[in-house]
mmCIF file of C-alpha atoms in Angstrom:
data_model
loop_
_atom_site.group_PDB
_atom_site.id
_atom_site.type_symbol
_atom_site.label_atom_id
_atom_site.label_comp_id
_atom_site.label_asym_id
_atom_site.label_seq_id
_atom_site.Cartn_x
_atom_site.Cartn_y
_atom_site.Cartn_z
ATOM 1 C CA MET A 1 81.534 -96.295 -139.945
ATOM 2 C CA LYS A 2 83.721 -94.689 -137.304
ATOM 3 C CA LYS A 3 82.305 -92.632 -134.472
ATOM 4 C CA LEU A 4 83.259 -90.313 -131.614
ATOM 5 C CA ILE A 5 80.838 -89.383 -128.842
ATOM 6 C CA PHE A 6 81.427 -86.376 -126.574
ATOM 7 C CA THR A 7 79.388 -85.526 -123.498
ATOM 8 C CA LEU A 8 79.141 -81.735 -123.283
ATOM 9 C CA GLU A 9 78.073 -79.605 -120.322
ATOM 10 C CA THR A 10 76.945 -75.985 -120.287
ATOM 11 C CA ILE A 11 79.171 -73.795 -118.117
ATOM 12 C CA THR A 12 77.159 -70.592 -118.669
ATOM 13 C CA PRO A 13 73.495 -69.972 -119.679
ATOM 14 C CA LEU A 14 72.915 -71.031 -123.280
ATOM 15 C CA PHE A 15 70.433 -69.238 -125.558
ATOM 16 C CA LEU A 16 69.865 -71.119 -128.825
ATOM 17 C CA SER A 17 66.642 -71.520 -130.782
ATOM 18 C CA GLY A 18 65.416 -72.664 -134.162
ATOM 19 C CA THR A 19 62.376 -71.183 -135.883
ATOM 20 C CA ASP A 20 60.541 -71.124 -132.540
ATOM 21 C CA GLN A 21 62.227 -68.369 -130.524
ATOM 22 C CA SER A 22 60.210 -69.305 -127.432
ATOM 23 C CA ALA A 23 62.017 -72.655 -127.150
ATOM 24 C CA VAL A 24 65.592 -73.835 -126.680
ATOM 25 C CA GLU A 25 66.901 -76.108 -129.419
ATOM 26 C CA LEU A 26 70.425 -77.533 -129.333
ATOM 27 C CA ARG A 27 70.933 -77.667 -133.082
ATOM 28 C CA ALA A 28 73.562 -79.858 -134.733
ATOM 29 C CA ALA A 29 73.749 -77.387 -137.645
ATOM 30 C CA SER A 30 74.801 -74.591 -135.287
ATOM 31 C CA ILE A 31 77.528 -76.729 -133.749
ATOM 32 C CA ARG A 32 78.744 -77.767 -137.201
ATOM 33 C CA GLY A 33 79.065 -74.064 -138.058
ATOM 34 C CA HIS A 34 81.231 -73.448 -135.012
ATOM 35 C CA LEU A 35 83.436 -76.454 -135.783
ATOM 36 C CA ARG A 36 83.949 -75.175 -139.323
ATOM 37 C CA TYR A 37 84.804 -71.696 -137.997
ATOM 38 C CA TRP A 38 87.529 -73.029 -135.700
ATOM 39 C CA TYR A 39 88.863 -75.432 -138.322
ATOM 40 C CA ARG A 40 89.274 -72.471 -140.672
ATOM 41 C CA ALA A 41 91.083 -70.571 -137.911
ATOM 42 C CA LEU A 42 93.463 -73.524 -137.478
ATOM 43 C CA LEU A 43 94.174 -73.675 -141.215
ATOM 44 C CA GLY A 44 94.709 -69.914 -141.348
ATOM 45 C CA GLY A 45 97.179 -70.149 -138.489
ATOM 46 C CA LEU A 46 99.164 -72.700 -140.502
ATOM 47 C CA GLY A 47 99.465 -70.245 -143.390
ATOM 48 C CA VAL A 48 96.511 -71.395 -145.532
ATOM 49 C CA THR A 49 95.056 -68.021 -146.473
ATOM 50 C CA GLN A 50 94.396 -68.378 -150.194
ATOM 51 C CA SER A 51 90.633 -68.653 -150.589
ATOM 52 C CA SER A 52 90.546 -71.569 -153.055
ATOM 53 C CA ARG A 53 92.979 -73.697 -151.023
ATOM 54 C CA LEU A 54 91.187 -72.880 -147.782
ATOM 55 C CA HIS A 55 87.807 -73.929 -149.182
ATOM 56 C CA GLU A 56 89.303 -77.088 -150.666
ATOM 57 C CA LEU A 57 90.653 -78.239 -147.297
ATOM 58 C CA GLU A 58 87.509 -77.194 -145.420
ATOM 59 C CA SER A 59 85.257 -79.082 -147.812
ATOM 60 C CA GLN A 60 87.169 -82.321 -147.248
ATOM 61 C CA VAL A 61 85.770 -82.307 -143.705
ATOM 62 C CA PHE A 62 82.645 -80.141 -143.793
ATOM 63 C CA GLY A 63 81.557 -80.455 -147.429
ATOM 64 C CA LYS A 64 80.531 -77.826 -149.951
ATOM 65 C CA GLU A 65 77.561 -76.989 -152.133
ATOM 66 C CA GLU A 66 78.460 -79.456 -154.889
ATOM 67 C CA ARG A 67 79.545 -82.219 -152.503
ATOM 68 C CA GLY A 68 78.060 -83.302 -149.223
ATOM 69 C CA SER A 69 80.070 -83.511 -146.046
ATOM 70 C CA PRO A 70 81.622 -86.832 -145.023
ATOM 71 C CA LEU A 71 81.130 -85.716 -141.412
ATOM 72 C CA ILE A 72 77.809 -86.401 -139.712
ATOM 73 C CA VAL A 73 77.041 -84.311 -136.611
ATOM 74 C CA ARG A 74 74.202 -85.325 -134.272
ATOM 75 C CA VAL A 75 72.986 -84.014 -130.927
ATOM 76 C CA ARG A 76 71.390 -86.596 -128.624
ATOM 77 C CA ASP A 77 70.324 -87.203 -125.039
ATOM 78 C CA VAL A 78 69.746 -83.606 -123.912
ATOM 79 C CA ARG A 79 69.305 -83.447 -120.129
ATOM 80 C CA TRP A 80 68.185 -79.999 -118.977
ATOM 81 C CA ALA A 81 69.631 -78.768 -115.687
ATOM 82 C CA GLY A 82 66.800 -78.823 -113.160
ATOM 83 C CA GLY A 83 64.795 -81.051 -115.498
ATOM 84 C CA ARG A 84 63.489 -78.251 -117.754
ATOM 85 C CA VAL A 85 64.250 -75.252 -119.930
ATOM 86 C CA LYS A 86 64.518 -72.075 -117.836
ATOM 87 C CA GLN A 87 62.618 -68.859 -118.505
ATOM 88 C CA ASN A 88 64.508 -65.601 -118.928
ATOM 89 C CA ASN A 89 63.057 -64.005 -115.795
ATOM 90 C CA GLU A 90 64.670 -66.738 -113.685
ATOM 91 C CA LEU A 91 68.046 -65.077 -114.356
ATOM 92 C CA ASP A 92 66.691 -61.921 -112.648
ATOM 93 C CA LEU A 93 68.114 -59.479 -115.196
ATOM 94 C CA GLY A 94 67.136 -56.041 -116.451
ATOM 95 C CA TYR A 95 65.845 -52.799 -115.011
ATOM 96 C CA ASP A 96 63.784 -52.855 -111.823
ATOM 97 C CA ARG A 97 61.360 -49.940 -112.160
ATOM 98 C CA ALA A 98 60.301 -50.103 -108.517
ATOM 99 C CA LYS A 99 63.872 -49.895 -107.195
ATOM 100 C CA LYS A 100 65.064 -47.749 -110.128
ATOM 101 C CA GLU A 101 68.148 -49.890 -110.607
ATOM 102 C CA THR A 102 69.408 -52.649 -112.866
ATOM 103 C CA ARG A 103 69.361 -56.127 -111.408
ATOM 104 C CA ARG A 104 72.653 -57.971 -111.928
ATOM 105 C CA PRO A 105 74.037 -55.146 -114.087
ATOM 106 C CA GLY A 106 77.132 -57.022 -115.247
ATOM 107 C CA LEU A 107 75.209 -60.105 -116.339
ATOM 108 C CA THR A 108 72.523 -57.916 -117.909
ATOM 109 C CA TYR A 109 75.205 -56.098 -119.907
ATOM 110 C CA LEU A 110 76.777 -59.304 -121.234
ATOM 111 C CA LEU A 111 73.405 -60.875 -122.122
ATOM 112 C CA TYR A 112 71.503 -57.713 -123.075
ATOM 113 C CA SER A 113 70.217 -58.897 -126.477
ATOM 114 C CA THR A 114 68.381 -61.834 -124.877
ATOM 115 C CA GLN A 115 65.856 -59.277 -123.569
ATOM 116 C CA LEU A 116 65.613 -56.774 -126.415
ATOM 117 C CA GLY A 117 62.149 -55.635 -127.446
ATOM 118 C CA GLY A 118 60.463 -57.719 -124.793
ATOM 119 C CA ASN A 119 61.810 -60.857 -126.492
ATOM 120 C CA GLU A 120 62.910 -62.540 -123.290
ATOM 121 C CA ARG A 121 64.625 -65.674 -124.533
ATOM 122 C CA PRO A 122 64.476 -68.969 -122.600
ATOM 123 C CA TYR A 123 67.750 -70.727 -121.936
ATOM 124 C CA ALA A 124 69.480 -73.972 -121.046
ATOM 125 C CA ASP A 125 70.767 -73.521 -117.521
ATOM 126 C CA ILE A 126 74.267 -74.175 -116.248
ATOM 127 C CA GLY A 127 74.774 -77.935 -115.862
ATOM 128 C CA THR A 128 72.681 -78.986 -118.865
ATOM 129 C CA THR A 129 74.346 -81.935 -120.610
ATOM 130 C CA PHE A 130 74.015 -83.470 -124.054
ATOM 131 C CA THR A 131 75.956 -85.837 -126.277
ATOM 132 C CA LEU A 132 77.551 -84.745 -129.526
ATOM 133 C CA GLU A 133 78.077 -87.598 -131.954
ATOM 134 C CA LEU A 134 80.588 -87.218 -134.792
ATOM 135 C CA SER A 135 80.525 -90.047 -137.323
ATOM 136 C CA CYS A 136 81.859 -90.732 -140.797
ATOM 137 C CA PHE A 137 81.339 -93.448 -143.436
ATOM 138 C CA SER A 138 84.161 -92.261 -145.703
ATOM 139 C CA LYS A 139 87.248 -94.374 -146.410
ATOM 140 C CA GLU A 140 89.145 -91.485 -144.805
ATOM 141 C CA ALA A 141 86.906 -91.551 -141.737
ATOM 142 C CA GLU A 142 89.797 -91.592 -139.271
ATOM 143 C CA LYS A 143 91.349 -88.484 -140.802
ATOM 144 C CA VAL A 144 88.008 -86.645 -141.014
ATOM 145 C CA LEU A 145 87.124 -87.396 -137.395
ATOM 146 C CA LYS A 146 90.557 -86.401 -136.105
ATOM 147 C CA LEU A 147 90.393 -83.078 -137.941
ATOM 148 C CA ALA A 148 86.852 -82.441 -136.679
ATOM 149 C CA ALA A 149 88.040 -83.287 -133.157
ATOM 150 C CA CYS A 150 90.839 -80.712 -133.462
ATOM 151 C CA ALA A 151 88.213 -78.096 -134.311
ATOM 152 C CA LEU A 152 86.061 -79.285 -131.401
ATOM 153 C CA TRP A 153 88.998 -78.936 -129.006
ATOM 154 C CA CYS A 154 89.361 -75.276 -130.037
ATOM 155 C CA TRP A 155 85.621 -74.599 -129.900
ATOM 156 C CA THR A 156 85.211 -76.074 -126.403
ATOM 157 C CA HIS A 157 88.165 -74.072 -125.077
ATOM 158 C CA PHE A 158 87.760 -70.728 -126.869
ATOM 159 C CA GLY A 159 84.262 -70.479 -128.369
ATOM 160 C CA GLY A 160 80.626 -70.613 -127.378
ATOM 161 C CA LEU A 161 77.208 -71.507 -128.745
ATOM 162 C CA GLY A 162 74.121 -69.419 -129.411
ATOM 163 C CA THR A 163 73.265 -65.809 -128.633
ATOM 164 C CA ARG A 164 76.016 -63.773 -126.905
ATOM 165 C CA ALA A 165 78.571 -66.537 -127.458
ATOM 166 C CA ARG A 166 81.381 -63.943 -127.763
ATOM 167 C CA ARG A 167 80.433 -62.456 -124.405
ATOM 168 C CA GLY A 168 80.459 -65.692 -122.426
ATOM 169 C CA GLY A 169 76.988 -66.982 -123.257
ATOM 170 C CA GLY A 170 76.632 -70.643 -124.190
ATOM 171 C CA ASN A 171 80.059 -71.797 -123.061
ATOM 172 C CA VAL A 172 80.147 -75.606 -123.223
ATOM 173 C CA GLN A 173 82.853 -77.932 -122.002
ATOM 174 C CA VAL A 174 83.696 -81.597 -122.596
ATOM 175 C CA ALA A 175 82.723 -83.712 -119.594
ATOM 176 C CA GLY A 176 83.331 -87.158 -121.091
ATOM 177 C CA ILE A 177 84.326 -89.010 -124.265
ATOM 178 C CA LYS A 178 83.495 -92.376 -125.830
ATOM 179 C CA ASP A 179 86.244 -93.303 -128.283
ATOM 180 C CA ASP A 180 86.041 -97.053 -128.891
ATOM 181 C CA GLU A 181 88.751 -97.075 -131.572
ATOM 182 C CA ASN A 182 91.221 -94.799 -129.760
ATOM 183 C CA LEU A 183 91.110 -92.194 -132.499
ATOM 184 C CA LEU A 184 91.931 -89.431 -130.021
ATOM 185 C CA GLN A 185 95.049 -90.914 -128.490
ATOM 186 C CA THR A 186 97.301 -88.371 -130.260
ATOM 187 C CA LEU A 187 95.095 -85.404 -129.362
ATOM 188 C CA PRO A 188 95.381 -83.287 -126.191
ATOM 189 C CA SER A 189 93.053 -83.729 -123.241
ATOM 190 C CA PHE A 190 89.571 -82.360 -123.908
ATOM 191 C CA THR A 191 88.673 -82.144 -120.215
ATOM 192 C CA LEU A 192 90.065 -79.939 -117.449
ATOM 193 C CA ASN A 193 89.963 -82.608 -114.759
ATOM 194 C CA ASP A 194 93.650 -82.118 -113.942
ATOM 195 C CA VAL A 195 93.726 -78.322 -114.342
ATOM 196 C CA THR A 196 93.455 -76.697 -110.933
ATOM 197 C CA ALA A 197 94.574 -73.081 -111.448
ATOM 198 C CA PRO A 198 94.902 -70.392 -114.161
ATOM 199 C CA GLU A 199 98.647 -70.968 -114.605
ATOM 200 C CA ALA A 200 98.014 -74.670 -115.223
ATOM 201 C CA LEU A 201 95.244 -73.686 -117.658
ATOM 202 C CA LYS A 202 97.752 -71.562 -119.577
ATOM 203 C CA ASP A 203 100.029 -74.609 -119.922
ATOM 204 C CA HIS A 204 97.070 -76.798 -120.930
ATOM 205 C CA LEU A 205 96.072 -74.354 -123.675
ATOM 206 C CA GLU A 206 99.618 -73.963 -125.020
ATOM 207 C CA LYS A 207 100.221 -77.707 -125.175
ATOM 208 C CA GLY A 208 96.791 -78.323 -126.639
ATOM 209 C CA LEU A 209 97.137 -75.701 -129.365
ATOM 210 C CA LYS A 210 100.597 -76.977 -130.263
ATOM 211 C CA THR A 211 99.270 -80.527 -130.587
ATOM 212 C CA VAL A 212 96.157 -79.745 -132.648
ATOM 213 C CA CYS A 213 98.059 -77.382 -134.964
ATOM 214 C CA SER A 214 100.717 -80.029 -135.545
ATOM 215 C CA LEU A 215 98.092 -82.713 -136.203
ATOM 216 C CA VAL A 216 96.089 -80.558 -138.644
ATOM 217 C CA ALA A 217 99.310 -79.789 -140.526
ATOM 218 C CA ARG A 218 100.385 -83.448 -140.661
ATOM 219 C CA LEU A 219 97.005 -84.837 -141.736
ATOM 220 C CA ASN A 220 96.753 -82.237 -144.518
ATOM 221 C CA SER A 221 100.433 -82.569 -145.558
ATOM 222 C CA LEU A 222 101.004 -78.885 -144.848
ATOM 223 C CA ALA A 223 104.315 -77.163 -144.203
ATOM 224 C CA PRO A 224 103.284 -74.543 -141.604
ATOM 225 C CA SER A 225 104.139 -70.951 -142.464
ATOM 226 C CA THR A 226 103.481 -67.631 -140.778
ATOM 227 C CA PRO A 227 100.473 -65.825 -142.284
ATOM 228 C CA THR A 228 101.488 -62.417 -143.627
ATOM 229 C CA GLY A 229 99.583 -59.270 -144.502
ATOM 230 C CA ALA A 230 95.939 -58.574 -143.749
ATOM 231 C CA ILE A 231 93.785 -61.677 -143.240
ATOM 232 C CA GLU A 232 90.023 -61.341 -143.602
ATOM 233 C CA PHE A 233 89.193 -64.275 -141.316
ATOM 234 C CA PRO A 234 90.445 -65.285 -137.838
ATOM 235 C CA ALA A 235 93.707 -67.240 -137.794
ATOM 236 C CA LEU A 236 95.048 -69.153 -134.789
ATOM 237 C CA HIS A 237 98.653 -68.030 -134.935
ATOM 238 C CA PRO A 238 100.555 -66.139 -132.201
ATOM 239 C CA ASN A 239 101.045 -63.207 -134.603
ATOM 240 C CA HIS A 240 97.337 -63.038 -135.399
ATOM 241 C CA ALA A 241 95.639 -64.030 -132.140
ATOM 242 C CA ASP A 242 96.247 -63.090 -128.511
ATOM 243 C CA VAL A 243 95.101 -65.520 -125.828
ATOM 244 C CA TRP A 244 95.213 -64.432 -122.183
ATOM 245 C CA VAL A 245 94.263 -66.406 -119.066
ATOM 246 C CA ILE A 246 93.177 -64.027 -116.316
ATOM 247 C CA GLN A 247 94.735 -64.785 -112.929
ATOM 248 C CA ASN A 248 91.480 -64.228 -111.045
ATOM 249 C CA THR A 249 89.090 -67.115 -110.464
ATOM 250 C CA TRP A 250 85.464 -67.088 -109.287
ATOM 251 C CA GLY A 251 83.358 -69.436 -107.213
ATOM 252 C CA ASP A 252 80.635 -69.871 -109.830
ATOM 253 C CA ALA A 253 79.901 -68.917 -113.428
ATOM 254 C CA LEU A 254 77.197 -66.313 -112.769
ATOM 255 C CA ALA A 255 79.433 -64.497 -110.266
ATOM 256 C CA ALA A 256 82.217 -64.535 -112.861
ATOM 257 C CA MET A 257 79.926 -63.155 -115.576
ATOM 258 C CA GLU A 258 78.597 -60.465 -113.226
ATOM 259 C CA ASP A 259 82.095 -59.271 -112.327
ATOM 260 C CA VAL A 260 83.415 -59.389 -115.900
ATOM 261 C CA GLY A 261 80.284 -57.695 -117.243
ATOM 262 C CA LYS A 262 80.597 -54.832 -114.752
ATOM 263 C CA LYS A 263 84.233 -54.286 -115.694
ATOM 264 C CA PHE A 264 83.371 -54.317 -119.394
ATOM 265 C CA GLN A 265 80.479 -51.891 -118.943
ATOM 266 C CA GLN A 266 82.537 -49.496 -116.827
ATOM 267 C CA PHE A 267 85.381 -49.614 -119.342
ATOM 268 C CA ARG A 268 83.112 -48.764 -122.284
ATOM 269 C CA HIS A 269 80.655 -46.380 -120.592
ATOM 270 C CA LYS A 270 80.767 -42.805 -121.978
ATOM 271 C CA ARG A 271 84.244 -43.530 -123.228
ATOM 272 C CA LYS A 272 86.164 -40.782 -125.008
ATOM 273 C CA PRO A 273 86.521 -39.890 -127.816
ATOM 274 C CA ASP A 274 83.427 -41.745 -129.079
ATOM 275 C CA PHE A 275 80.713 -40.648 -126.657
ATOM 276 C CA PRO A 276 81.223 -36.858 -126.825
ATOM 277 C CA SER A 277 82.335 -36.875 -130.470
ATOM 278 C CA VAL A 278 79.172 -38.580 -131.734
ATOM 279 C CA LEU A 279 77.026 -35.970 -129.972
ATOM 280 C CA ASP A 280 79.050 -32.815 -130.640
ATOM 281 C CA ASP A 281 80.696 -33.544 -133.980
ATOM 282 C CA TYR A 282 78.029 -35.635 -135.688
ATOM 283 C CA LEU A 283 74.572 -35.170 -134.162
ATOM 284 C CA ARG A 284 74.978 -31.419 -133.562
ATOM 285 C CA ALA A 285 77.419 -30.351 -136.289
ATOM 286 C CA GLY A 286 77.030 -32.984 -139.006
ATOM 287 C CA ARG A 287 80.745 -33.810 -139.082
ATOM 288 C CA SER A 288 82.306 -37.262 -139.088
ATOM 289 C CA PRO A 289 83.045 -38.315 -135.465
ATOM 290 C CA ASP A 290 86.214 -39.800 -133.996
ATOM 291 C CA LEU A 291 85.513 -43.458 -133.135
ATOM 292 C CA GLU A 292 87.406 -46.153 -131.236
ATOM 293 C CA ARG A 293 84.674 -48.329 -129.702
ATOM 294 C CA PRO A 294 83.859 -50.144 -132.971
ATOM 295 C CA ALA A 295 86.992 -52.155 -132.132
ATOM 296 C CA PHE A 296 84.699 -54.167 -129.820
ATOM 297 C CA GLY A 297 82.207 -54.956 -132.601
ATOM 298 C CA LEU A 298 79.188 -53.498 -134.400
ATOM 299 C CA PRO A 299 76.483 -52.255 -134.426
ATOM 300 C CA LEU A 300 76.836 -49.570 -131.736
ATOM 301 C CA GLN A 301 74.041 -47.323 -130.547
ATOM 302 C CA PHE A 302 74.615 -43.973 -128.831
ATOM 303 C CA ARG A 303 71.989 -42.396 -126.536
ATOM 304 C CA TYR A 304 72.330 -39.367 -124.240
ATOM 305 C CA ARG A 305 70.517 -38.513 -121.030
ATOM 306 C CA SER A 306 71.662 -34.932 -121.465
ATOM 307 C CA ALA A 307 70.095 -34.881 -124.951
ATOM 308 C CA PRO A 308 67.278 -37.460 -124.897
ATOM 309 C CA ASP A 309 66.086 -36.530 -128.389
ATOM 310 C CA LYS A 310 69.490 -37.379 -129.885
ATOM 311 C CA GLN A 311 70.708 -40.836 -130.813
ATOM 312 C CA ALA A 312 72.841 -42.467 -133.504
ATOM 313 C CA MET A 313 73.753 -45.907 -134.837
ATOM 314 C CA VAL A 314 77.212 -46.982 -135.994
ATOM 315 C CA GLU A 315 77.320 -49.981 -138.318
ATOM 316 C CA THR A 316 79.003 -51.062 -141.552
ATOM 317 C CA GLU A 317 77.851 -49.704 -144.889
ATOM 318 C CA HIS A 318 76.503 -52.954 -146.307
ATOM 319 C CA PHE A 319 76.466 -55.648 -143.621
ATOM 320 C CA THR A 320 75.343 -53.793 -140.465
ATOM 321 C CA ARG A 321 77.236 -56.152 -138.133
ATOM 322 C CA ARG A 322 80.891 -56.721 -137.377
ATOM 323 C CA ALA A 323 81.374 -59.496 -134.835
ATOM 324 C CA SER A 324 83.583 -58.547 -131.921
ATOM 325 C CA PRO A 325 87.203 -59.698 -132.298
ATOM 326 C CA LEU A 326 87.351 -60.108 -128.502
ATOM 327 C CA LEU A 327 85.905 -63.326 -127.082
ATOM 328 C CA PHE A 328 85.130 -63.960 -123.411
ATOM 329 C CA ARG A 329 85.446 -67.650 -122.572
ATOM 330 C CA PHE A 330 84.617 -69.067 -119.128
ATOM 331 C CA LEU A 331 86.045 -72.469 -118.218
ATOM 332 C CA LYS A 332 85.360 -74.661 -115.193
ATOM 333 C CA LEU A 333 88.563 -75.918 -113.604
ATOM 334 C CA SER A 334 89.047 -78.936 -111.395
ATOM 335 C CA GLY A 335 87.562 -78.005 -108.019
ATOM 336 C CA ARG A 336 84.761 -76.118 -109.824
ATOM 337 C CA LYS A 337 86.508 -72.726 -109.853
ATOM 338 C CA ILE A 338 85.704 -70.602 -112.895
ATOM 339 C CA SER A 339 88.517 -69.149 -114.993
ATOM 340 C CA LEU A 340 88.331 -66.505 -117.725
ATOM 341 C CA VAL A 341 90.152 -66.684 -121.058
ATOM 342 C CA LEU A 342 90.237 -63.627 -123.333
ATOM 343 C CA VAL A 343 90.818 -64.313 -127.026
ATOM 344 C CA TYR A 344 91.617 -61.416 -129.376
ATOM 345 C CA LEU A 345 91.400 -62.432 -133.036
ATOM 346 C CA LYS A 346 93.273 -59.878 -135.153
ATOM 347 C CA SER A 347 91.745 -60.409 -138.599
ATOM 348 C CA SER A 348 91.009 -57.398 -140.807
ATOM 349 C CA PHE A 349 88.618 -55.041 -139.050
ATOM 350 C CA LEU A 350 86.391 -54.697 -142.145
ATOM 351 C CA PRO A 351 86.256 -56.676 -145.411
ATOM 352 C CA SER A 352 87.994 -55.115 -148.383
ATOM 353 C CA GLY A 353 85.928 -52.209 -149.727
ATOM 354 C CA GLU A 354 83.633 -52.008 -146.673
ATOM 355 C CA LYS A 355 83.208 -48.795 -144.644
ATOM 356 C CA LEU A 356 82.002 -47.677 -141.252
ATOM 357 C CA LYS A 357 78.712 -45.789 -141.369
ATOM 358 C CA ILE A 358 77.001 -43.622 -138.776
ATOM 359 C CA ARG A 359 73.376 -42.588 -139.175
ATOM 360 C CA ASP A 360 71.193 -40.234 -137.195
ATOM 361 C CA GLN A 361 68.272 -41.872 -135.349
ATOM 362 C CA SER A 362 67.151 -38.699 -133.571
ATOM 363 C CA LYS A 363 63.581 -37.479 -133.535
ATOM 364 C CA GLY A 364 62.827 -34.746 -136.041
ATOM 365 C CA ALA A 365 65.453 -33.325 -138.414
ATOM 366 C CA LYS A 366 68.401 -35.639 -138.986
ATOM 367 C CA GLN A 367 72.014 -35.284 -140.084
ATOM 368 C CA LYS A 368 73.149 -37.005 -143.258
ATOM 369 C CA PRO A 369 74.984 -40.327 -142.793
ATOM 370 C CA GLN A 370 78.750 -40.035 -142.433
ATOM 371 C CA TYR A 371 81.506 -42.567 -143.089
ATOM 372 C CA PRO A 372 84.117 -42.165 -140.328
ATOM 373 C CA ALA A 373 87.536 -43.779 -140.450
ATOM 374 C CA PRO A 374 87.665 -47.165 -138.696
ATOM 375 C CA PRO A 375 89.933 -47.393 -135.635
ATOM 376 C CA ARG A 376 93.564 -48.009 -136.573
ATOM 377 C CA THR A 377 95.093 -51.372 -135.699
ATOM 378 C CA ALA A 378 97.251 -49.791 -132.984
ATOM 379 C CA VAL A 379 94.163 -48.158 -131.470
ATOM 380 C CA GLN A 380 92.240 -51.467 -131.545
ATOM 381 C CA GLN A 381 95.070 -53.289 -129.797
ATOM 382 C CA SER A 382 95.537 -50.546 -127.220
ATOM 383 C CA LEU A 383 91.819 -50.504 -126.432
ATOM 384 C CA ILE A 384 91.551 -54.251 -125.987
ATOM 385 C CA GLN A 385 94.734 -54.436 -123.935
ATOM 386 C CA GLY A 386 93.333 -51.599 -121.825
ATOM 387 C CA PHE A 387 90.306 -53.720 -121.023
ATOM 388 C CA ARG A 388 92.518 -56.701 -120.200
ATOM 389 C CA SER A 389 94.376 -54.542 -117.675
ATOM 390 C CA GLN A 390 91.126 -54.118 -115.689
ATOM 391 C CA PHE A 391 91.772 -57.580 -114.247
ATOM 392 C CA GLY A 392 95.333 -57.013 -113.081
ATOM 393 C CA GLY A 393 97.430 -60.125 -113.616
ATOM 394 C CA TYR A 394 97.185 -62.511 -116.538
ATOM 395 C CA PHE A 395 99.092 -65.329 -118.230
ATOM 396 C CA GLU A 396 99.794 -65.039 -121.946
ATOM 397 C CA VAL A 397 99.286 -68.144 -124.043
ATOM 398 C CA ARG A 398 102.021 -67.679 -126.594
ATOM 399 C CA ASP A 399 104.251 -70.689 -127.149
ATOM 400 C CA TRP A 400 102.194 -72.925 -129.421
ATOM 401 C CA LEU A 401 103.838 -72.696 -132.851
#
């Protein structure tokens, strides 16, 4: 058996539960799912977009229904920051009825679903550590572990874990590695111990992506090619993913989330054409509205102080949700400064044959559901780049393939 052991640290509050929503459970199955997601994105970026070939290569690492996975993923030695799981109210979020204002409005906006319906989720606080053990008994154990490590490098630089992972929740970072057989010697650095500033982070990400893409291609005997046409899953290729390192840094993660959340809320709040069009065109006239905000993900709910009896929900026809293509990723640099990476994954907005749907949730008489046109690709890109511009300067991570 060959084994890799990573010590991971939470950089932002992490909300993850099993069947008991009143507890925090760092589940190996959830982490495995994220590793598979990023491994698929790596394969897609190398031009593997045919479904059968993609599943064949994935299953060699993560298994499939007919064949178990050669990769074993275990979580061990969880050490909660402060010695315990934290309760939601310790974040001091939400509306203060006495003061008639929202406490920490930016952080509340990013983590809003952790408090929906009175379901105030507990969390693992910043500084919680745990070990992630990857092991394999297969005769190809070295290959399997190297490929899984490539996926882990991407996950711990671009992804998150648990609720609100695409909005900066559950960001984890590698703090240490035990690699007794030097399996990782050809991989890029997993830690940011030598990265002191956003520009250096940009270089670290470019070099790292170039290395893991090259290694995934070599271990799978792939000749990299540029993915063409519409792709229905995220692909890590410069033509299909934008990665930006914001020039700003923050003194701590909660201050970073508060600032970023405020900017995101202000950018989206009552934004035209969506906000007035849903009210005037759909809720009042029964016509299909003009929508752009779905570019940030679904579902979307519209409420109006000027018309408190009117509200509507925008979702997809069959699946309700569409995960946001824009990921917020907070990373802790050397010196403990917090940096922000924005990742825009340009896969198809909706699966083939799927539609946007808006339905009336108003009290009393309701309009019939409508099926508005999804935002065009150019509109999606313009909207997301418009949000990026709220931060001023940025470094583009581009040169990796």
